[in-house]
């Protein structure tokens, strides 16, 4: 069955899907995106992702290519046409094609691309053993709250992490505080059992998974603090974890080669993951296959 993509009003075979060479997304990274995880047919945190998309578009004055209601319908149709129970749904909106010029076109025709990629998520070993991260300087711009398609620093960081045998890179600000992962939010659990993650600001992308986990933690009475933490504090923490739509929540058991806590996934990382999935009403797609 061929993969199907949606491009500006048409459902097309993925291999034949294309946009204009003068699309401002291609020329200037002038666009935004969202990634929605589909687990057993459920679009996880759809509301949150659409709310953030609305905000990102507004911050960059990119008009909606279709009404939000229509977008929801297309998202479902792309999932349906790809027969994907477990998948990552990518929604990308750019300011559209225009003769190359830094200033905005007077009447933009935004581009909307939606693709769907089946996934089996991370291997079960990521849950059983946890993942390794390395730390690196945060070299990004100062509006990281906008989910921009300008992802070069994150691509460089992730590549550096992979070359170091790690799963993710944790970016660090000039004061030594962790901002976030290249494509995830960063968390620690202190020795006192306090869950800690950096507060939402222009310095990080306010993860939708992060927001749902904080809401669940409030409901379940799990103590948390939204504050920045240093690399030194993370190295000395009882646990560390990372969250994103694509990874849900993964225990981080090594930072820069040093074991965190006893070097094994801790109880709170496990609980956070279970809590998030239970909130979404789905079983763990990694464990569901049987570990
Ligand atoms: N921070 C960055 C830089 C990201 O790219 C992502 C993933 N899109 C996240 C955090 C996590 O956000 P979410 O939980 O919405 O996937």
PDB file of C-alpha atoms and ligand atoms in Angstrom:
ATOM      1  CA  UNK A   1       0.000   0.000   0.000  1.00  0.00           C
ATOM      2  CA  UNK A   2       1.603   3.326  -1.023  1.00  0.00           C
ATOM      3  CA  UNK A   3       2.174   6.016   1.557  1.00  0.00           C
ATOM      4  CA  UNK A   4      -0.058   9.010   1.027  1.00  0.00           C
ATOM      5  CA  UNK A   5       0.815  12.621   1.790  1.00  0.00           C
ATOM      6  CA  UNK A   6      -1.413  15.686   1.784  1.00  0.00           C
ATOM      7  CA  UNK A   7      -0.079  18.735  -0.073  1.00  0.00           C
ATOM      8  CA  UNK A   8      -2.119  21.909  -0.542  1.00  0.00           C
ATOM      9  CA  UNK A   9      -5.522  20.359  -1.066  1.00  0.00           C
ATOM     10  CA  UNK A  10      -4.507  17.047  -2.610  1.00  0.00           C
ATOM     11  CA  UNK A  11      -3.799  13.569  -1.326  1.00  0.00           C
ATOM     12  CA  UNK A  12      -0.814  12.331  -3.320  1.00  0.00           C
ATOM     13  CA  UNK A  13       1.540   9.339  -3.248  1.00  0.00           C
ATOM     14  CA  UNK A  14       4.345  10.202  -0.822  1.00  0.00           C
ATOM     15  CA  UNK A  15       7.036   9.603  -3.483  1.00  0.00           C
ATOM     16  CA  UNK A  16       5.411  12.127  -5.821  1.00  0.00           C
ATOM     17  CA  UNK A  17       4.636  14.786  -3.203  1.00  0.00           C
ATOM     18  CA  UNK A  18       6.431  18.094  -3.748  1.00  0.00           C
ATOM     19  CA  UNK A  19       6.370  21.828  -3.106  1.00  0.00           C
ATOM     20  CA  UNK A  20       7.626  24.774  -5.142  1.00  0.00           C
ATOM     21  CA  UNK A  21      11.389  25.463  -5.170  1.00  0.00           C
ATOM     22  CA  UNK A  22      10.682  29.047  -4.127  1.00  0.00           C
ATOM     23  CA  UNK A  23       8.621  27.972  -1.161  1.00  0.00           C
ATOM     24  CA  UNK A  24       9.734  30.154   1.747  1.00  0.00           C
ATOM     25  CA  UNK A  25      10.010  27.046   3.869  1.00  0.00           C
ATOM     26  CA  UNK A  26      12.787  25.838   1.561  1.00  0.00           C
ATOM     27  CA  UNK A  27      14.375  29.266   1.058  1.00  0.00           C
ATOM     28  CA  UNK A  28      14.185  30.741   4.563  1.00  0.00           C
ATOM     29  CA  UNK A  29      12.883  28.017   6.911  1.00  0.00           C
ATOM     30  CA  UNK A  30       9.902  30.382   7.101  1.00  0.00           C
ATOM     31  CA  UNK A  31       7.413  27.974   8.573  1.00  0.00           C
ATOM     32  CA  UNK A  32       6.214  26.006  11.558  1.00  0.00           C
ATOM     33  CA  UNK A  33       5.296  22.420  12.280  1.00  0.00           C
ATOM     34  CA  UNK A  34       3.755  20.006  14.726  1.00  0.00           C
ATOM     35  CA  UNK A  35       4.237  16.306  15.342  1.00  0.00           C
ATOM     36  CA  UNK A  36       1.255  14.389  16.657  1.00  0.00           C
ATOM     37  CA  UNK A  37       1.735  10.825  17.835  1.00  0.00           C
ATOM     38  CA  UNK A  38      -0.901   8.323  16.860  1.00  0.00           C
ATOM     39  CA  UNK A  39      -1.156   5.403  19.272  1.00  0.00           C
ATOM     40  CA  UNK A  40      -3.632   2.638  18.442  1.00  0.00           C
ATOM     41  CA  UNK A  41      -5.501   5.108  16.233  1.00  0.00           C
ATOM     42  CA  UNK A  42      -5.720   7.844  18.894  1.00  0.00           C
ATOM     43  CA  UNK A  43      -4.291  11.252  18.016  1.00  0.00           C
ATOM     44  CA  UNK A  44      -2.515  12.004  21.280  1.00  0.00           C
ATOM     45  CA  UNK A  45      -2.894  15.528  22.687  1.00  0.00           C
ATOM     46  CA  UNK A  46      -4.499  16.794  19.475  1.00  0.00           C
ATOM     47  CA  UNK A  47      -5.946  19.868  21.191  1.00  0.00           C
ATOM     48  CA  UNK A  48      -2.615  20.875  22.663  1.00  0.00           C
ATOM     49  CA  UNK A  49      -0.764  20.475  19.387  1.00  0.00           C
ATOM     50  CA  UNK A  50      -3.362  22.546  17.524  1.00  0.00           C
ATOM     51  CA  UNK A  51      -3.226  25.219  20.197  1.00  0.00           C
ATOM     52  CA  UNK A  52       0.564  25.432  19.874  1.00  0.00           C
ATOM     53  CA  UNK A  53       0.312  25.473  16.076  1.00  0.00           C
ATOM     54  CA  UNK A  54      -2.134  28.388  16.318  1.00  0.00           C
ATOM     55  CA  UNK A  55       0.315  30.228  18.544  1.00  0.00           C
ATOM     56  CA  UNK A  56       3.352  29.535  16.330  1.00  0.00           C
ATOM     57  CA  UNK A  57       1.488  30.784  13.233  1.00  0.00           C
ATOM     58  CA  UNK A  58       0.345  33.911  15.052  1.00  0.00           C
ATOM     59  CA  UNK A  59       3.848  34.711  16.336  1.00  0.00           C
ATOM     60  CA  UNK A  60       5.171  34.614  12.746  1.00  0.00           C
ATOM     61  CA  UNK A  61       2.079  36.209  11.117  1.00  0.00           C
ATOM     62  CA  UNK A  62       1.595  33.209   8.832  1.00  0.00           C
ATOM     63  CA  UNK A  63      -2.052  32.900   7.822  1.00  0.00           C
ATOM     64  CA  UNK A  64      -3.922  29.623   8.290  1.00  0.00           C
ATOM     65  CA  UNK A  65      -3.901  27.683   4.994  1.00  0.00           C
ATOM     66  CA  UNK A  66      -7.231  26.048   5.929  1.00  0.00           C
ATOM     67  CA  UNK A  67      -9.640  26.425   8.834  1.00  0.00           C
ATOM     68  CA  UNK A  68      -8.488  24.572  11.989  1.00  0.00           C
ATOM     69  CA  UNK A  69     -11.613  22.407  11.739  1.00  0.00           C
ATOM     70  CA  UNK A  70     -10.631  21.382   8.203  1.00  0.00           C
ATOM     71  CA  UNK A  71      -7.093  20.670   9.355  1.00  0.00           C
ATOM     72  CA  UNK A  72      -8.417  18.215  11.943  1.00  0.00           C
ATOM     73  CA  UNK A  73     -10.376  16.452   9.249  1.00  0.00           C
ATOM     74  CA  UNK A  74      -7.369  16.229   6.910  1.00  0.00           C
ATOM     75  CA  UNK A  75      -5.173  14.907   9.731  1.00  0.00           C
ATOM     76  CA  UNK A  76      -7.618  12.049  10.298  1.00  0.00           C
ATOM     77  CA  UNK A  77      -7.931  11.387   6.588  1.00  0.00           C
ATOM     78  CA  UNK A  78      -4.135  11.129   6.201  1.00  0.00           C
ATOM     79  CA  UNK A  79      -4.003   8.628   9.073  1.00  0.00           C
ATOM     80  CA  UNK A  80      -6.900   6.688   7.534  1.00  0.00           C
ATOM     81  CA  UNK A  81      -5.393   6.595   4.053  1.00  0.00           C
ATOM     82  CA  UNK A  82      -2.091   5.349   5.453  1.00  0.00           C
ATOM     83  CA  UNK A  83      -3.838   2.723   7.586  1.00  0.00           C
ATOM     84  CA  UNK A  84      -1.544   3.687  10.431  1.00  0.00           C
ATOM     85  CA  UNK A  85      -2.495   2.599  13.944  1.00  0.00           C
ATOM     86  CA  UNK A  86       0.863   3.655  15.401  1.00  0.00           C
ATOM     87  CA  UNK A  87       2.367   6.589  13.584  1.00  0.00           C
ATOM     88  CA  UNK A  88       3.859  10.044  13.673  1.00  0.00           C
ATOM     89  CA  UNK A  89       1.759  12.667  11.938  1.00  0.00           C
ATOM     90  CA  UNK A  90       3.749  15.685  10.698  1.00  0.00           C
ATOM     91  CA  UNK A  91       1.909  18.922   9.993  1.00  0.00           C
ATOM     92  CA  UNK A  92       4.004  21.576   8.320  1.00  0.00           C
ATOM     93  CA  UNK A  93       2.872  25.057   7.342  1.00  0.00           C
ATOM     94  CA  UNK A  94       5.091  27.579   5.563  1.00  0.00           C
ATOM     95  CA  UNK A  95       4.493  31.110   4.306  1.00  0.00           C
ATOM     96  CA  UNK A  96       4.328  29.504   0.880  1.00  0.00           C
ATOM     97  CA  UNK A  97       5.952  30.186  -2.488  1.00  0.00           C
ATOM     98  CA  UNK A  98       7.065  33.709  -3.419  1.00  0.00           C
ATOM     99  CA  UNK A  99       9.873  35.255  -5.496  1.00  0.00           C
ATOM    100  CA  UNK A 100      12.941  35.080  -3.260  1.00  0.00           C
ATOM    101  CA  UNK A 101      12.972  38.168  -1.062  1.00  0.00           C
ATOM    102  CA  UNK A 102      13.555  38.448   2.674  1.00  0.00           C
ATOM    103  CA  UNK A 103      10.490  40.588   3.290  1.00  0.00           C
ATOM    104  CA  UNK A 104       7.114  38.868   3.422  1.00  0.00           C
ATOM    105  CA  UNK A 105       5.039  38.610   0.225  1.00  0.00           C
ATOM    106  CA  UNK A 106       2.064  40.979   0.306  1.00  0.00           C
ATOM    107  CA  UNK A 107      -0.418  38.182  -0.265  1.00  0.00           C
ATOM    108  CA  UNK A 108       1.027  34.889   0.919  1.00  0.00           C
ATOM    109  CA  UNK A 109      -0.445  31.549  -0.076  1.00  0.00           C
ATOM    110  CA  UNK A 110       0.679  29.341   2.798  1.00  0.00           C
ATOM    111  CA  UNK A 111       1.748  25.794   2.077  1.00  0.00           C
ATOM    112  CA  UNK A 112       0.239  22.923   4.064  1.00  0.00           C
ATOM    113  CA  UNK A 113       1.921  19.526   4.036  1.00  0.00           C
ATOM    114  CA  UNK A 114       0.806  16.585   6.159  1.00  0.00           C
ATOM    115  CA  UNK A 115       2.683  13.315   6.185  1.00  0.00           C
ATOM    116  CA  UNK A 116       2.250  10.189   8.213  1.00  0.00           C
ATOM    117  CA  UNK A 117       4.997   7.759   9.116  1.00  0.00           C
ATOM    118  CA  UNK A 118       4.370   4.440  10.750  1.00  0.00           C
ATOM    119  CA  UNK A 119       6.436   3.833  13.839  1.00  0.00           C
ATOM    120  CA  UNK A 120       7.047   1.093  16.330  1.00  0.00           C
ATOM    121  CA  UNK A 121       8.461   3.752  18.668  1.00  0.00           C
ATOM    122  CA  UNK A 122      11.670   3.130  20.597  1.00  0.00           C
ATOM    123  CA  UNK A 123      12.940  -0.384  21.257  1.00  0.00           C
ATOM    124  CA  UNK A 124      11.873  -1.892  24.583  1.00  0.00           C
ATOM    125  CA  UNK A 125      15.505  -1.632  25.718  1.00  0.00           C
ATOM    126  CA  UNK A 126      15.068   2.159  25.886  1.00  0.00           C
ATOM    127  CA  UNK A 127      12.558   1.592  28.690  1.00  0.00           C
ATOM    128  CA  UNK A 128      14.420  -1.251  30.366  1.00  0.00           C
ATOM    129  CA  UNK A 129      17.878   0.327  30.333  1.00  0.00           C
ATOM    130  CA  UNK A 130      17.115   3.975  29.765  1.00  0.00           C
ATOM    131  CA  UNK A 131      18.874   6.161  27.231  1.00  0.00           C
ATOM    132  CA  UNK A 132      22.109   8.139  27.234  1.00  0.00           C
ATOM    133  CA  UNK A 133      22.344  11.871  26.618  1.00  0.00           C
ATOM    134  CA  UNK A 134      25.274  14.184  26.100  1.00  0.00           C
ATOM    135  CA  UNK A 135      25.306  17.883  26.907  1.00  0.00           C
ATOM    136  CA  UNK A 136      26.157  20.559  24.358  1.00  0.00           C
ATOM    137  CA  UNK A 137      25.964  24.352  24.131  1.00  0.00           C
ATOM    138  CA  UNK A 138      22.580  25.735  23.110  1.00  0.00           C
ATOM    139  CA  UNK A 139      23.381  27.674  19.931  1.00  0.00           C
ATOM    140  CA  UNK A 140      19.791  28.408  18.873  1.00  0.00           C
ATOM    141  CA  UNK A 141      17.918  31.683  18.377  1.00  0.00           C
ATOM    142  CA  UNK A 142      16.012  33.386  21.176  1.00  0.00           C
ATOM    143  CA  UNK A 143      12.447  32.348  20.255  1.00  0.00           C
ATOM    144  CA  UNK A 144      12.611  28.644  20.949  1.00  0.00           C
ATOM    145  CA  UNK A 145       8.976  28.762  22.091  1.00  0.00           C
ATOM    146  CA  UNK A 146       7.965  28.912  18.405  1.00  0.00           C
ATOM    147  CA  UNK A 147       7.955  25.473  16.786  1.00  0.00           C
ATOM    148  CA  UNK A 148       9.896  26.692  13.778  1.00  0.00           C
ATOM    149  CA  UNK A 149      11.087  24.419  10.967  1.00  0.00           C
ATOM    150  CA  UNK A 150      14.505  26.037  11.335  1.00  0.00           C
ATOM    151  CA  UNK A 151      16.074  23.005  13.006  1.00  0.00           C
ATOM    152  CA  UNK A 152      19.737  23.108  11.996  1.00  0.00           C
ATOM    153  CA  UNK A 153      21.144  23.505  15.533  1.00  0.00           C
ATOM    154  CA  UNK A 154      19.009  20.563  16.687  1.00  0.00           C
ATOM    155  CA  UNK A 155      20.096  18.433  13.716  1.00  0.00           C
ATOM    156  CA  UNK A 156      23.746  19.210  14.470  1.00  0.00           C
ATOM    157  CA  UNK A 157      23.205  18.454  18.144  1.00  0.00           C
ATOM    158  CA  UNK A 158      21.436  15.168  17.491  1.00  0.00           C
ATOM    159  CA  UNK A 159      24.159  14.107  15.078  1.00  0.00           C
ATOM    160  CA  UNK A 160      26.798  14.899  17.684  1.00  0.00           C
ATOM    161  CA  UNK A 161      24.848  12.850  20.230  1.00  0.00           C
ATOM    162  CA  UNK A 162      24.500   9.871  17.911  1.00  0.00           C
ATOM    163  CA  UNK A 163      28.210  10.017  17.069  1.00  0.00           C
ATOM    164  CA  UNK A 164      28.930   9.923  20.800  1.00  0.00           C
ATOM    165  CA  UNK A 165      26.742   6.825  21.108  1.00  0.00           C
ATOM    166  CA  UNK A 166      23.935   8.758  22.837  1.00  0.00           C
ATOM    167  CA  UNK A 167      20.229   8.997  22.069  1.00  0.00           C
ATOM    168  CA  UNK A 168      19.718  12.720  22.685  1.00  0.00           C
ATOM    169  CA  UNK A 169      21.659  15.935  23.216  1.00  0.00           C
ATOM    170  CA  UNK A 170      20.728  18.191  26.131  1.00  0.00           C
ATOM    171  CA  UNK A 171      21.358  21.800  25.216  1.00  0.00           C
ATOM    172  CA  UNK A 172      22.890  24.026  27.871  1.00  0.00           C
ATOM    173  CA  UNK A 173      22.590  27.807  28.172  1.00  0.00           C
ATOM    174  CA  UNK A 174      25.617  30.086  28.821  1.00  0.00           C
ATOM    175  CA  UNK A 175      24.912  29.983  32.585  1.00  0.00           C
ATOM    176  CA  UNK A 176      25.232  26.194  32.717  1.00  0.00           C
ATOM    177  CA  UNK A 177      21.484  25.477  32.930  1.00  0.00           C
ATOM    178  CA  UNK A 178      19.933  22.809  30.727  1.00  0.00           C
ATOM    179  CA  UNK A 179      17.400  24.309  28.350  1.00  0.00           C
ATOM    180  CA  UNK A 180      16.001  21.153  26.718  1.00  0.00           C
ATOM    181  CA  UNK A 181      16.854  18.249  24.423  1.00  0.00           C
ATOM    182  CA  UNK A 182      17.330  18.674  20.683  1.00  0.00           C
ATOM    183  CA  UNK A 183      13.806  17.326  20.173  1.00  0.00           C
ATOM    184  CA  UNK A 184      12.504  16.764  23.689  1.00  0.00           C
ATOM    185  CA  UNK A 185      12.093  18.393  27.090  1.00  0.00           C
ATOM    186  CA  UNK A 186      14.527  17.586  29.887  1.00  0.00           C
ATOM    187  CA  UNK A 187      13.594  16.571  33.430  1.00  0.00           C
ATOM    188  CA  UNK A 188      15.282  15.401  36.597  1.00  0.00           C
ATOM    189  CA  UNK A 189      14.067  13.914  39.870  1.00  0.00           C
ATOM    190  CA  UNK A 190      15.954  15.266  42.882  1.00  0.00           C
ATOM    191  CA  UNK A 191      17.136  13.019  45.703  1.00  0.00           C
ATOM    192  CA  UNK A 192      14.141  14.407  47.657  1.00  0.00           C
ATOM    193  CA  UNK A 193      11.814  12.980  44.981  1.00  0.00           C
ATOM    194  CA  UNK A 194      10.938  16.307  43.371  1.00  0.00           C
ATOM    195  CA  UNK A 195      10.227  16.242  39.651  1.00  0.00           C
ATOM    196  CA  UNK A 196      11.940  19.257  38.045  1.00  0.00           C
ATOM    197  CA  UNK A 197      11.695  20.734  34.566  1.00  0.00           C
ATOM    198  CA  UNK A 198      12.488  24.162  33.141  1.00  0.00           C
ATOM    199  CA  UNK A 199       9.569  26.618  33.096  1.00  0.00           C
ATOM    200  CA  UNK A 200       7.998  27.609  29.797  1.00  0.00           C
ATOM    201  CA  UNK A 201       9.564  30.787  28.401  1.00  0.00           C
ATOM    202  CA  UNK A 202      11.154  31.939  25.161  1.00  0.00           C
ATOM    203  CA  UNK A 203      14.136  29.719  26.090  1.00  0.00           C
ATOM    204  CA  UNK A 204      12.397  26.384  25.402  1.00  0.00           C
ATOM    205  CA  UNK A 205       9.656  24.806  23.371  1.00  0.00           C
ATOM    206  CA  UNK A 206       6.768  24.240  25.739  1.00  0.00           C
ATOM    207  CA  UNK A 207       6.292  20.557  24.990  1.00  0.00           C
ATOM    208  CA  UNK A 208       2.728  19.365  24.732  1.00  0.00           C
ATOM    209  CA  UNK A 209       3.772  16.086  26.355  1.00  0.00           C
ATOM    210  CA  UNK A 210       5.428  18.183  29.085  1.00  0.00           C
ATOM    211  CA  UNK A 211       2.217  20.158  29.658  1.00  0.00           C
ATOM    212  CA  UNK A 212       0.050  17.043  29.880  1.00  0.00           C
ATOM    213  CA  UNK A 213       2.489  15.398  32.286  1.00  0.00           C
ATOM    214  CA  UNK A 214       2.486  18.467  34.532  1.00  0.00           C
ATOM    215  CA  UNK A 215      -1.335  18.499  34.495  1.00  0.00           C
ATOM    216  CA  UNK A 216      -1.388  14.775  35.395  1.00  0.00           C
ATOM    217  CA  UNK A 217       1.211  15.325  38.136  1.00  0.00           C
ATOM    218  CA  UNK A 218      -0.987  18.050  39.641  1.00  0.00           C
ATOM    219  CA  UNK A 219      -3.992  15.710  39.558  1.00  0.00           C
ATOM    220  CA  UNK A 220      -2.094  12.827  41.089  1.00  0.00           C
ATOM    221  CA  UNK A 221      -0.343  14.879  43.737  1.00  0.00           C
ATOM    222  CA  UNK A 222       3.175  14.265  42.412  1.00  0.00           C
ATOM    223  CA  UNK A 223       5.444  17.038  43.679  1.00  0.00           C
ATOM    224  CA  UNK A 224       7.032  19.053  40.892  1.00  0.00           C
ATOM    225  CA  UNK A 225       8.884  22.287  40.435  1.00  0.00           C
ATOM    226  CA  UNK A 226       9.226  24.299  37.247  1.00  0.00           C
ATOM    227  CA  UNK A 227      12.738  25.708  37.464  1.00  0.00           C
ATOM    228  CA  UNK A 228      15.974  25.537  35.542  1.00  0.00           C
ATOM    229  CA  UNK A 229      18.582  22.993  36.659  1.00  0.00           C
ATOM    230  CA  UNK A 230      22.297  22.821  35.940  1.00  0.00           C
ATOM    231  CA  UNK A 231      24.221  19.951  34.362  1.00  0.00           C
ATOM    232  CA  UNK A 232      25.912  19.418  37.760  1.00  0.00           C
ATOM    233  CA  UNK A 233      22.517  19.044  39.424  1.00  0.00           C
ATOM    234  CA  UNK A 234      21.372  16.603  36.738  1.00  0.00           C
ATOM    235  CA  UNK A 235      24.500  14.491  37.253  1.00  0.00           C
ATOM    236  CA  UNK A 236      23.746  14.375  40.968  1.00  0.00           C
ATOM    237  CA  UNK A 237      19.997  13.662  40.525  1.00  0.00           C
ATOM    238  CA  UNK A 238      18.165  10.505  41.593  1.00  0.00           C
ATOM    239  CA  UNK A 239      16.639  10.156  38.092  1.00  0.00           C
ATOM    240  CA  UNK A 240      16.516  11.937  34.777  1.00  0.00           C
ATOM    241  CA  UNK A 241      14.049  11.673  31.931  1.00  0.00           C
ATOM    242  CA  UNK A 242      13.087  13.168  28.604  1.00  0.00           C
ATOM    243  CA  UNK A 243       9.655  13.726  27.076  1.00  0.00           C
ATOM    244  CA  UNK A 244       8.302  14.395  23.592  1.00  0.00           C
ATOM    245  CA  UNK A 245       5.389  13.331  21.416  1.00  0.00           C
ATOM    246  CA  UNK A 246       7.557  10.776  19.637  1.00  0.00           C
ATOM    247  CA  UNK A 247       9.224   9.258  22.710  1.00  0.00           C
ATOM    248  CA  UNK A 248       6.424   9.899  25.250  1.00  0.00           C
ATOM    249  CA  UNK A 249       8.714   9.678  28.326  1.00  0.00           C
ATOM    250  CA  UNK A 250      12.023   7.851  28.450  1.00  0.00           C
ATOM    251  CA  UNK A 251      14.323   7.340  31.419  1.00  0.00           C
ATOM    252  CA  UNK A 252      17.735   8.971  30.961  1.00  0.00           C
ATOM    253  CA  UNK A 253      20.296   6.820  32.734  1.00  0.00           C
ATOM    254  CA  UNK A 254      23.570   8.363  31.536  1.00  0.00           C
ATOM    255  CA  UNK A 255      24.578  11.962  31.054  1.00  0.00           C
ATOM    256  CA  UNK A 256      27.964  12.609  29.425  1.00  0.00           C
ATOM    257  CA  UNK A 257      28.883   8.994  30.140  1.00  0.00           C
ATOM    258  CA  UNK A 258      28.112   9.215  33.876  1.00  0.00           C
ATOM    259  CA  UNK A 259      25.380   7.043  35.389  1.00  0.00           C
ATOM    260  CA  UNK A 260      22.410   8.851  36.980  1.00  0.00           C
ATOM    261  CA  UNK A 261      21.302   7.472  40.336  1.00  0.00           C
ATOM    262  CA  UNK A 262      22.072   3.776  40.290  1.00  0.00           C
ATOM    263  CA  UNK A 263      22.313   3.862  36.496  1.00  0.00           C
ATOM    264  CA  UNK A 264      18.959   2.152  36.048  1.00  0.00           C
ATOM    265  CA  UNK A 265      15.559   3.629  35.145  1.00  0.00           C
ATOM    266  CA  UNK A 266      13.897   5.019  38.253  1.00  0.00           C
ATOM    267  CA  UNK A 267      10.316   4.681  39.497  1.00  0.00           C
ATOM    268  CA  UNK A 268       9.183   8.214  38.716  1.00  0.00           C
ATOM    269  CA  UNK A 269      10.238   8.032  35.064  1.00  0.00           C
ATOM    270  CA  UNK A 270       8.151   4.876  34.754  1.00  0.00           C
ATOM    271  CA  UNK A 271       5.220   6.437  36.561  1.00  0.00           C
ATOM    272  CA  UNK A 272       5.287   9.563  34.372  1.00  0.00           C
ATOM    273  CA  UNK A 273       5.126   7.438  31.235  1.00  0.00           C
ATOM    274  CA  UNK A 274       2.284   5.281  32.573  1.00  0.00           C
ATOM    275  CA  UNK A 275       0.395   8.342  33.742  1.00  0.00           C
ATOM    276  CA  UNK A 276       0.651  10.021  30.343  1.00  0.00           C
ATOM    277  CA  UNK A 277      -0.542   6.930  28.467  1.00  0.00           C
ATOM    278  CA  UNK A 278      -3.380   6.282  30.923  1.00  0.00           C
ATOM    279  CA  UNK A 279      -4.470   9.911  30.518  1.00  0.00           C
ATOM    280  CA  UNK A 280      -4.641   9.353  26.745  1.00  0.00           C
ATOM    281  CA  UNK A 281      -6.543   6.107  27.272  1.00  0.00           C
ATOM    282  CA  UNK A 282      -3.996   3.937  25.436  1.00  0.00           C
ATOM    283  CA  UNK A 283      -1.691   1.052  26.295  1.00  0.00           C
ATOM    284  CA  UNK A 284       2.065   1.469  26.029  1.00  0.00           C
ATOM    285  CA  UNK A 285       2.871   0.875  22.342  1.00  0.00           C
ATOM    286  CA  UNK A 286       6.346  -0.298  23.309  1.00  0.00           C
ATOM    287  CA  UNK A 287       5.375  -2.656  26.096  1.00  0.00           C
ATOM    288  CA  UNK A 288       2.153  -3.660  24.317  1.00  0.00           C
ATOM    289  CA  UNK A 289       4.207  -5.875  22.024  1.00  0.00           C
ATOM    290  CA  UNK A 290       5.427  -7.766  25.090  1.00  0.00           C
ATOM    291  CA  UNK A 291       8.820  -7.118  26.579  1.00  0.00           C
TER     292      UNK A 291
HETATM  293  N1  LIG B   1      11.681  20.648  22.714  1.00  0.00           N
HETATM  294  C1  LIG B   1      12.047  20.598  21.430  1.00  0.00           C
HETATM  295  C2  LIG B   1      13.176  21.447  20.960  1.00  0.00           C
HETATM  296  C3  LIG B   1      11.367  19.743  20.535  1.00  0.00           C
HETATM  297  O1  LIG B   1      11.730  19.696  19.238  1.00  0.00           O
HETATM  298  C4  LIG B   1      10.327  18.923  21.015  1.00  0.00           C
HETATM  299  C5  LIG B   1       9.615  17.959  20.117  1.00  0.00           C
HETATM  300  N2  LIG B   1       8.880  18.586  19.134  1.00  0.00           N
HETATM  301  C6  LIG B   1       9.970  19.028  22.370  1.00  0.00           C
HETATM  302  C7  LIG B   1      10.675  19.900  23.197  1.00  0.00           C
HETATM  303  C8  LIG B   1       8.852  18.221  22.941  1.00  0.00           C
HETATM  304  O2  LIG B   1       7.609  18.731  22.533  1.00  0.00           O
HETATM  305  P1  LIG B   1       6.330  17.799  22.390  1.00  0.00           P
HETATM  306  O3  LIG B   1       6.134  17.159  23.718  1.00  0.00           O
HETATM  307  O4  LIG B   1       5.240  18.727  22.041  1.00  0.00           O
HETATM  308  O5  LIG B   1       6.646  16.793  21.328  1.00  0.00           O
END
